[in-house]
Short mmCIF file of C-alpha atoms in Angstrom, two decimals:
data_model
loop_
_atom_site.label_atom_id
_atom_site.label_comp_id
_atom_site.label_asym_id
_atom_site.label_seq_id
_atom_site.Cartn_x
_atom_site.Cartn_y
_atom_site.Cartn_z
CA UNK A 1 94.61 87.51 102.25
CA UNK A 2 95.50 83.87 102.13
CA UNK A 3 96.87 82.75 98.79
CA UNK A 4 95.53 79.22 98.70
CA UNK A 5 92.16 77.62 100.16
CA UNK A 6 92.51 74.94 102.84
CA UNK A 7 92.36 72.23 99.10
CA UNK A 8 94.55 74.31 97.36
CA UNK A 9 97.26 74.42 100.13
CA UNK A 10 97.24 70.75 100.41
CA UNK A 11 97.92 70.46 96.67
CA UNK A 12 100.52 72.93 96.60
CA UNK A 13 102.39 71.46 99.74
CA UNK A 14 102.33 68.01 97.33
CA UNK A 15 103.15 70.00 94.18
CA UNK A 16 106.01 71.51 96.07
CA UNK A 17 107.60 68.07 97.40
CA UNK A 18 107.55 66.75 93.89
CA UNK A 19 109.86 69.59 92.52
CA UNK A 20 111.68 70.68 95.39
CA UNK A 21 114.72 69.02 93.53
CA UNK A 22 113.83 70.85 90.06
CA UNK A 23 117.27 72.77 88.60
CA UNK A 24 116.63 76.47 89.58
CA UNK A 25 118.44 77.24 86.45
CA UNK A 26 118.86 76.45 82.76
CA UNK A 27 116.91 74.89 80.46
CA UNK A 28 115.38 72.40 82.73
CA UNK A 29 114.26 74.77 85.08
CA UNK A 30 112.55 76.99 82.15
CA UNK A 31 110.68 74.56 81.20
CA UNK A 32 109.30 73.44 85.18
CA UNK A 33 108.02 77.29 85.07
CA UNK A 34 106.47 76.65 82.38
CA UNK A 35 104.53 73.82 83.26
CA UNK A 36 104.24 75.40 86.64
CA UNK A 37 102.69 78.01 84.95
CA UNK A 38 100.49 76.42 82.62
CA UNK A 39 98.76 73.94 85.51
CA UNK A 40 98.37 77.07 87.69
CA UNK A 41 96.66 78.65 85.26
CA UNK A 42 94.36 75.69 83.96
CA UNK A 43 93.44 75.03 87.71
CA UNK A 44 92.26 79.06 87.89
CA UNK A 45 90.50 78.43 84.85
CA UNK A 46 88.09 75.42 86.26
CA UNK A 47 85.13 77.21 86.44
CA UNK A 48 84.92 78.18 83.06
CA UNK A 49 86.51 74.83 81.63
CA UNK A 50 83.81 73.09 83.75
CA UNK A 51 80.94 75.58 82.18
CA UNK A 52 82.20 75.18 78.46
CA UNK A 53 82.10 71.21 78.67
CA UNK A 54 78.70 71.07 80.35
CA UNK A 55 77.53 73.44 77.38
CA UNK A 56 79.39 71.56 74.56
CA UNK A 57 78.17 67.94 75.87
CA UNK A 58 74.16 69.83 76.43
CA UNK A 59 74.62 70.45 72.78
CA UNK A 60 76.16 67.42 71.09
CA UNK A 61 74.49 64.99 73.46
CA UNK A 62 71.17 66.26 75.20
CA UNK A 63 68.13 65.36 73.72
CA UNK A 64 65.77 67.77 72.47
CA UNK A 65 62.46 65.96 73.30
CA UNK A 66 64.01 65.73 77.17
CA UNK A 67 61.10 66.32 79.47
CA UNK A 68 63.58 68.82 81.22
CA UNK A 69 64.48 71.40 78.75
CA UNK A 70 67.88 71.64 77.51
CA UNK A 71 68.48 75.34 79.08
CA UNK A 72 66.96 74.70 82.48
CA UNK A 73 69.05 71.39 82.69
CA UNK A 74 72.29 73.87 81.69
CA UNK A 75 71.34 76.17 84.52
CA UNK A 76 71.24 72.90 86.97
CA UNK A 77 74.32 72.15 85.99
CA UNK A 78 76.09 75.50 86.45
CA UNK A 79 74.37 75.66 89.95
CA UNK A 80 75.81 72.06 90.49
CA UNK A 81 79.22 73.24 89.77
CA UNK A 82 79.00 76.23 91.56
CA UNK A 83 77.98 74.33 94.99
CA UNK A 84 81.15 71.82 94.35
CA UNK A 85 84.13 75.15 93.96
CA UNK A 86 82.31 76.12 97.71
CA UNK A 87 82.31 72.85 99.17
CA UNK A 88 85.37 71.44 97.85
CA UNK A 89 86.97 74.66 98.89
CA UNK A 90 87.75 76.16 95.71
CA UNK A 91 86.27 79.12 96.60
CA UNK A 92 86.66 81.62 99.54
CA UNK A 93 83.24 82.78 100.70
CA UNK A 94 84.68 86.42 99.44
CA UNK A 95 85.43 85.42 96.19
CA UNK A 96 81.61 83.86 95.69
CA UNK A 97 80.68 87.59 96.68
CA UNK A 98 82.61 88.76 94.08
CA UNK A 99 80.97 85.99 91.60
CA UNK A 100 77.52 86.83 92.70
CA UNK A 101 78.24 90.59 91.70
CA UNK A 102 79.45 89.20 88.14
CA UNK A 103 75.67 87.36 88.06
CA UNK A 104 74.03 90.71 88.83
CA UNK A 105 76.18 93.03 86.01
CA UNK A 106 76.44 90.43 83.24
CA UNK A 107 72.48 89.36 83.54
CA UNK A 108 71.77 93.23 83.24
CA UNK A 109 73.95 93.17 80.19
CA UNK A 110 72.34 90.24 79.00
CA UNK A 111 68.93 91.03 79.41
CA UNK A 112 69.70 94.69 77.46
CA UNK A 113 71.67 93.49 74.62
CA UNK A 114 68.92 90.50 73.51
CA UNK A 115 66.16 92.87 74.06
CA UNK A 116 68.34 94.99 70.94
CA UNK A 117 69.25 91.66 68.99
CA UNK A 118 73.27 92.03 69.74
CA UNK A 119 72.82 88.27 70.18
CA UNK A 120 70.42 85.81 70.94
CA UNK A 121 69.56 82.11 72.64
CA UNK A 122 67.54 79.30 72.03
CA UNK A 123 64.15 79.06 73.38
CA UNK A 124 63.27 76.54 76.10
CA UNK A 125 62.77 75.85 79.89
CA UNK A 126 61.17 77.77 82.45
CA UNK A 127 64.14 79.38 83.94
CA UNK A 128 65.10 82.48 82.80
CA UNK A 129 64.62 86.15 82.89
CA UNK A 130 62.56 87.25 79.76
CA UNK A 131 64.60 85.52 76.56
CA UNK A 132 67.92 85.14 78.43
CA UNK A 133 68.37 81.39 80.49
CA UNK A 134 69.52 81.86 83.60
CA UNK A 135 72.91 79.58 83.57
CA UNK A 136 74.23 83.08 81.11
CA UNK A 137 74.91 84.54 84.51
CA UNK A 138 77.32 81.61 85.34
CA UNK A 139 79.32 82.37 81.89
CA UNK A 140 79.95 86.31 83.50
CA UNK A 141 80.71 84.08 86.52
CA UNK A 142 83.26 82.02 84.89
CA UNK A 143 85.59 85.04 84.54
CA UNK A 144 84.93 86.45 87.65
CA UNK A 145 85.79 83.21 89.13
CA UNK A 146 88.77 83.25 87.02
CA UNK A 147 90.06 86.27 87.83
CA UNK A 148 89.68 85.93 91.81
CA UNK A 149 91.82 82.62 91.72
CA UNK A 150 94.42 83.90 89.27
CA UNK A 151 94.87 86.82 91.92
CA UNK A 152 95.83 83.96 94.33
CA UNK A 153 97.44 81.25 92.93
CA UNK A 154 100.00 83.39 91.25
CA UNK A 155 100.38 85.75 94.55
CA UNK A 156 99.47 88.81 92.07
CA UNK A 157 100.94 92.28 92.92
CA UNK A 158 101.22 95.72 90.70
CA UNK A 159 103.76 98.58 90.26
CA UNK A 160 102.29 101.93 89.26
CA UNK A 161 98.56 101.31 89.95
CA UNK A 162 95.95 103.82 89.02
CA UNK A 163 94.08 104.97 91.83
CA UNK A 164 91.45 103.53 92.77
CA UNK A 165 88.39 105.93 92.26
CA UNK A 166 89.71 106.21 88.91
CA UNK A 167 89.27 102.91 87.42
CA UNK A 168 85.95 102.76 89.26
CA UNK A 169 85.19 106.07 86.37
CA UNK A 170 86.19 104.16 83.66
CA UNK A 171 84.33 100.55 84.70
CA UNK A 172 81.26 102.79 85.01
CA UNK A 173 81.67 104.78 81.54
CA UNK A 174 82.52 101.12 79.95
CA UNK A 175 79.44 99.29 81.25
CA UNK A 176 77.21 102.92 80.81
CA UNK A 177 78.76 102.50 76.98
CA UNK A 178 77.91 99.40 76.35
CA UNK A 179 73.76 100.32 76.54
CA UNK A 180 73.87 103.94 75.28
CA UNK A 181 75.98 102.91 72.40
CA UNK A 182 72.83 102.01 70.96
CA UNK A 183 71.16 105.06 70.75
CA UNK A 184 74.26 107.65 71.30
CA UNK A 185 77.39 107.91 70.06
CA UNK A 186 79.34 105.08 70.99
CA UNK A 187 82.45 106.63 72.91
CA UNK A 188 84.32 103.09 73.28
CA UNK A 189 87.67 104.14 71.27
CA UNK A 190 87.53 107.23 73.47
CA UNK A 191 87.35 104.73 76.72
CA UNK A 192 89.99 102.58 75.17
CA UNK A 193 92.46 105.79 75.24
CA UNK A 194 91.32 106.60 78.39
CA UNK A 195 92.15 103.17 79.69
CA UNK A 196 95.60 103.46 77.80
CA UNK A 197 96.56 106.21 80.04
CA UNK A 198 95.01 105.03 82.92
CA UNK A 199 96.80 101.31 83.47
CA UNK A 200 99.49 102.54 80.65
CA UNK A 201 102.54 102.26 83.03
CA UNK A 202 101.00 99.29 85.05
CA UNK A 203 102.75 96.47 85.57
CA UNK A 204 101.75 92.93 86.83
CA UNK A 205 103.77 90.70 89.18
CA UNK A 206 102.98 87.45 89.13
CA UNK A 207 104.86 84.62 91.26
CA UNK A 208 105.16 80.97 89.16
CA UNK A 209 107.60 78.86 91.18
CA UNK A 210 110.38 80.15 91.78
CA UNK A 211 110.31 82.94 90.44
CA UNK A 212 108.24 86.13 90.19
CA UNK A 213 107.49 87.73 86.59
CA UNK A 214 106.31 91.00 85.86
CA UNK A 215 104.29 92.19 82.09
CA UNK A 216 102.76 95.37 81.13
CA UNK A 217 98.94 94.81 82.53
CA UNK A 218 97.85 95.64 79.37
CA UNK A 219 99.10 92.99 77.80
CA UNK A 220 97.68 90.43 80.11
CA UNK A 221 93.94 91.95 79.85
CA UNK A 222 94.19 91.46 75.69
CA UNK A 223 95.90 88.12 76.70
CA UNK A 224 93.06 87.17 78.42
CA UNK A 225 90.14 89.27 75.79
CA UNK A 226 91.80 86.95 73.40
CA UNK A 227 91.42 83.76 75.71
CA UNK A 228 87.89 84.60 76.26
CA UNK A 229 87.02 85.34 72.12
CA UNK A 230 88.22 81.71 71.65
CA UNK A 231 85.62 80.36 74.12
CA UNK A 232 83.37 82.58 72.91
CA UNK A 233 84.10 80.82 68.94
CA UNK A 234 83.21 77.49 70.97
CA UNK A 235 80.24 78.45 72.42
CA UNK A 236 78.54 79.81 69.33
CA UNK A 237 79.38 77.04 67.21
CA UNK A 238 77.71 74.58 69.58
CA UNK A 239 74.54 77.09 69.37
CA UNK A 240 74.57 78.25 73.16
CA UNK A 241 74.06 81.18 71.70
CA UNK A 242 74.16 82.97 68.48
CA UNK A 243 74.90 86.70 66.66
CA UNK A 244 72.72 87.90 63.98
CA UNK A 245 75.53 86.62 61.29
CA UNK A 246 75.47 83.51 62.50
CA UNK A 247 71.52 82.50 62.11
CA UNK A 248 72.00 80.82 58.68
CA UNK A 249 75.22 79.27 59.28
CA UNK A 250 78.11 79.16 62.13
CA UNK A 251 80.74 82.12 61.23
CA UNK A 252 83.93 82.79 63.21
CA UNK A 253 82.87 85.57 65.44
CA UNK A 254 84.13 89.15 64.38
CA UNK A 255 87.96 89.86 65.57
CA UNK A 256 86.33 93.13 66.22
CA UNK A 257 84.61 91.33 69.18
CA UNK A 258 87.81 91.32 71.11
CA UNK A 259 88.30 95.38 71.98
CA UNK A 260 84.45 94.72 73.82
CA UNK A 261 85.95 91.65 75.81
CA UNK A 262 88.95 93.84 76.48
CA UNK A 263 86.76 96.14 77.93
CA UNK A 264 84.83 94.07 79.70
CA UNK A 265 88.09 92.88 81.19
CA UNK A 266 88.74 96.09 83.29
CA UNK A 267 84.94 96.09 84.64
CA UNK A 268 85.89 92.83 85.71
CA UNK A 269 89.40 93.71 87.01
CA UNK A 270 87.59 96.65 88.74
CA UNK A 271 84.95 94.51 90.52
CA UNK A 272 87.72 91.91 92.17
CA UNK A 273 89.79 94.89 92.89
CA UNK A 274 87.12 96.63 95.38
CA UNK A 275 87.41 92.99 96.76
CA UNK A 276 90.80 92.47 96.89
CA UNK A 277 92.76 95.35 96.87
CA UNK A 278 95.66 95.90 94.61
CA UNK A 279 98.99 95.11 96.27
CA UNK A 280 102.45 96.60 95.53
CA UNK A 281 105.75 94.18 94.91
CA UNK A 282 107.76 92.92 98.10
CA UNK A 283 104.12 93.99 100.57
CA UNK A 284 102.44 91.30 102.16
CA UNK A 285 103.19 87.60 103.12
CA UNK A 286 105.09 85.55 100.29
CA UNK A 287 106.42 88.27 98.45
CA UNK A 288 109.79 87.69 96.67
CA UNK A 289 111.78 89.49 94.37
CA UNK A 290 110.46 90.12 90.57
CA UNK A 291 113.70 88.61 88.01
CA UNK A 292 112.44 88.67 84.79
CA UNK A 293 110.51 90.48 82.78
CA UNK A 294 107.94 88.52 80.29
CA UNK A 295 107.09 91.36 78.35
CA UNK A 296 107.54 95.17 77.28
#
């Protein structure tokens, strides 16, 4: 699998001219991985940054009287953006695959959990599915996005991965849970031990510049659940959507909210996995040694 797209490559060969004289140690050269790091991960995140502006500016800036509603002009918008990442070749035509799948499972989701009142949207427009507008799908498609160009542009590679038919079980008892939770017992701390065990001695390698990190892969799914539950603080308060508790009045949404994102995150993991295969340290093109561990 190539790491970069034909855009991406060009930007890296510039990227890589302007610090082929960075230190490749001390203090200096921390802090180059670091920004390294923090660009790399910005650029993985465009979807989504692209999403949440287009929602805040609908919100503080579209008017309600527009002839075109506010929702259908939000799903426009998302379809807009999603046309660009193709043609500007910030997308592989597998990864939009993968993003179309993320469209199918989080609209299910979506349509379930307002027809129960988990949360709800504003009214408006003429396209959506029942009460849910049809740019939600492109929020599910944010993180799958997300987590298909993070797999590239930091050259991502595990130690110790679960096999593979396994962690399709425990996507499929997550996403099962999150309907029949409703009217059964809700077995979500039993899936969260289960997942323990399952990715418990997992580790993710992840290549920055120079060098090639490693973390417990537990870590980085709550590192990204909490990511997520800070967008997901943004988006309520600008009314793209709201929970029951927040009908007479914006609240902080529940820290509570964070072990479902984390367990959204391994559906999600599993879904670009079946796409993209999980590869071991020092296989493959571009490998290089791991030399530091970030955490555990």
């Amino acid at each position: 699998m190539a790491r970069f797209t034909s855009l991406e490559q060009r930007i890296d060969d510039v990227a890589g001219r302007l610090l082929e004289r960075a230190p490749a140690h001390g203090l200096r050269a921390g802090l180059v991985e670091f920004l390294v790091f923090g660009l790399k991960q910005a650029w993985a995140c465009i979807f989504g940054a692209l999403m949440l502006v287009v929602i805040i500016a609908a919100r503080l800036w579209y008017p309600d009287d527009a002839l075109l509603a506010r929702n259908d002009a939000l799903v426009i918008a998302a379809v807009a953006i999603q046309i660009f990442m193709v043609v500007a070749r910030l997308e592989t035509g597998r990864e939009l695959l993968v993003i179309l799948a993320f469209h199918v499972v989080g609209t299910g989701m979506e349509l379930f959990k307002t027809s129960v009142g988990s949360w709800s949207y504003a009214s408006g427009g003429v396209l959506h599915i029942g009460p849910v507008p049809l740019y939600t799908g492109f929020m599910y498609a944010a993180v799958g996005s997300y987590m298909c160009r993070v797999y590239r542009l930091f050259d991502l590679r595990f130690s110790r991965y679960p096999r593979i038919w396994l962690t399709v079980v425990a996507a499929v008892a997550i996403y099962v849970n999150f309907f029949t939770h409703h009217y059964a017992y809700d077995f979500r701390y039993v899936l969260l031990v289960f997942v323990a065990v399952l990715w418990g001695r997992t580790w993710m390698h992840f290549r920055v510049f120079r060098r090639t990190l490693r973390m417990p892969l537990l870590v980085a799914f709550l590192l990204v659940a909490l990511f997520i539950w800070f967008a997901e603080n943004i988006g309520t308060f600008v009314g793209a959507w709201v929970y029951p508790n927040q009908e007479h009045g914006w609240e902080l949404v529940s820290i509570t909210k964070l072990l479902s994102w984390f367990l959204l995150m391994i559906i999600s993991v599993v879904m670009v996995t079946l796409a993209y295969p999980p590869r071991p340290p020092g296989s493959g093109e571009g490998a290089v040694p791991v030399s530091r561990e970030v955490a555990g």
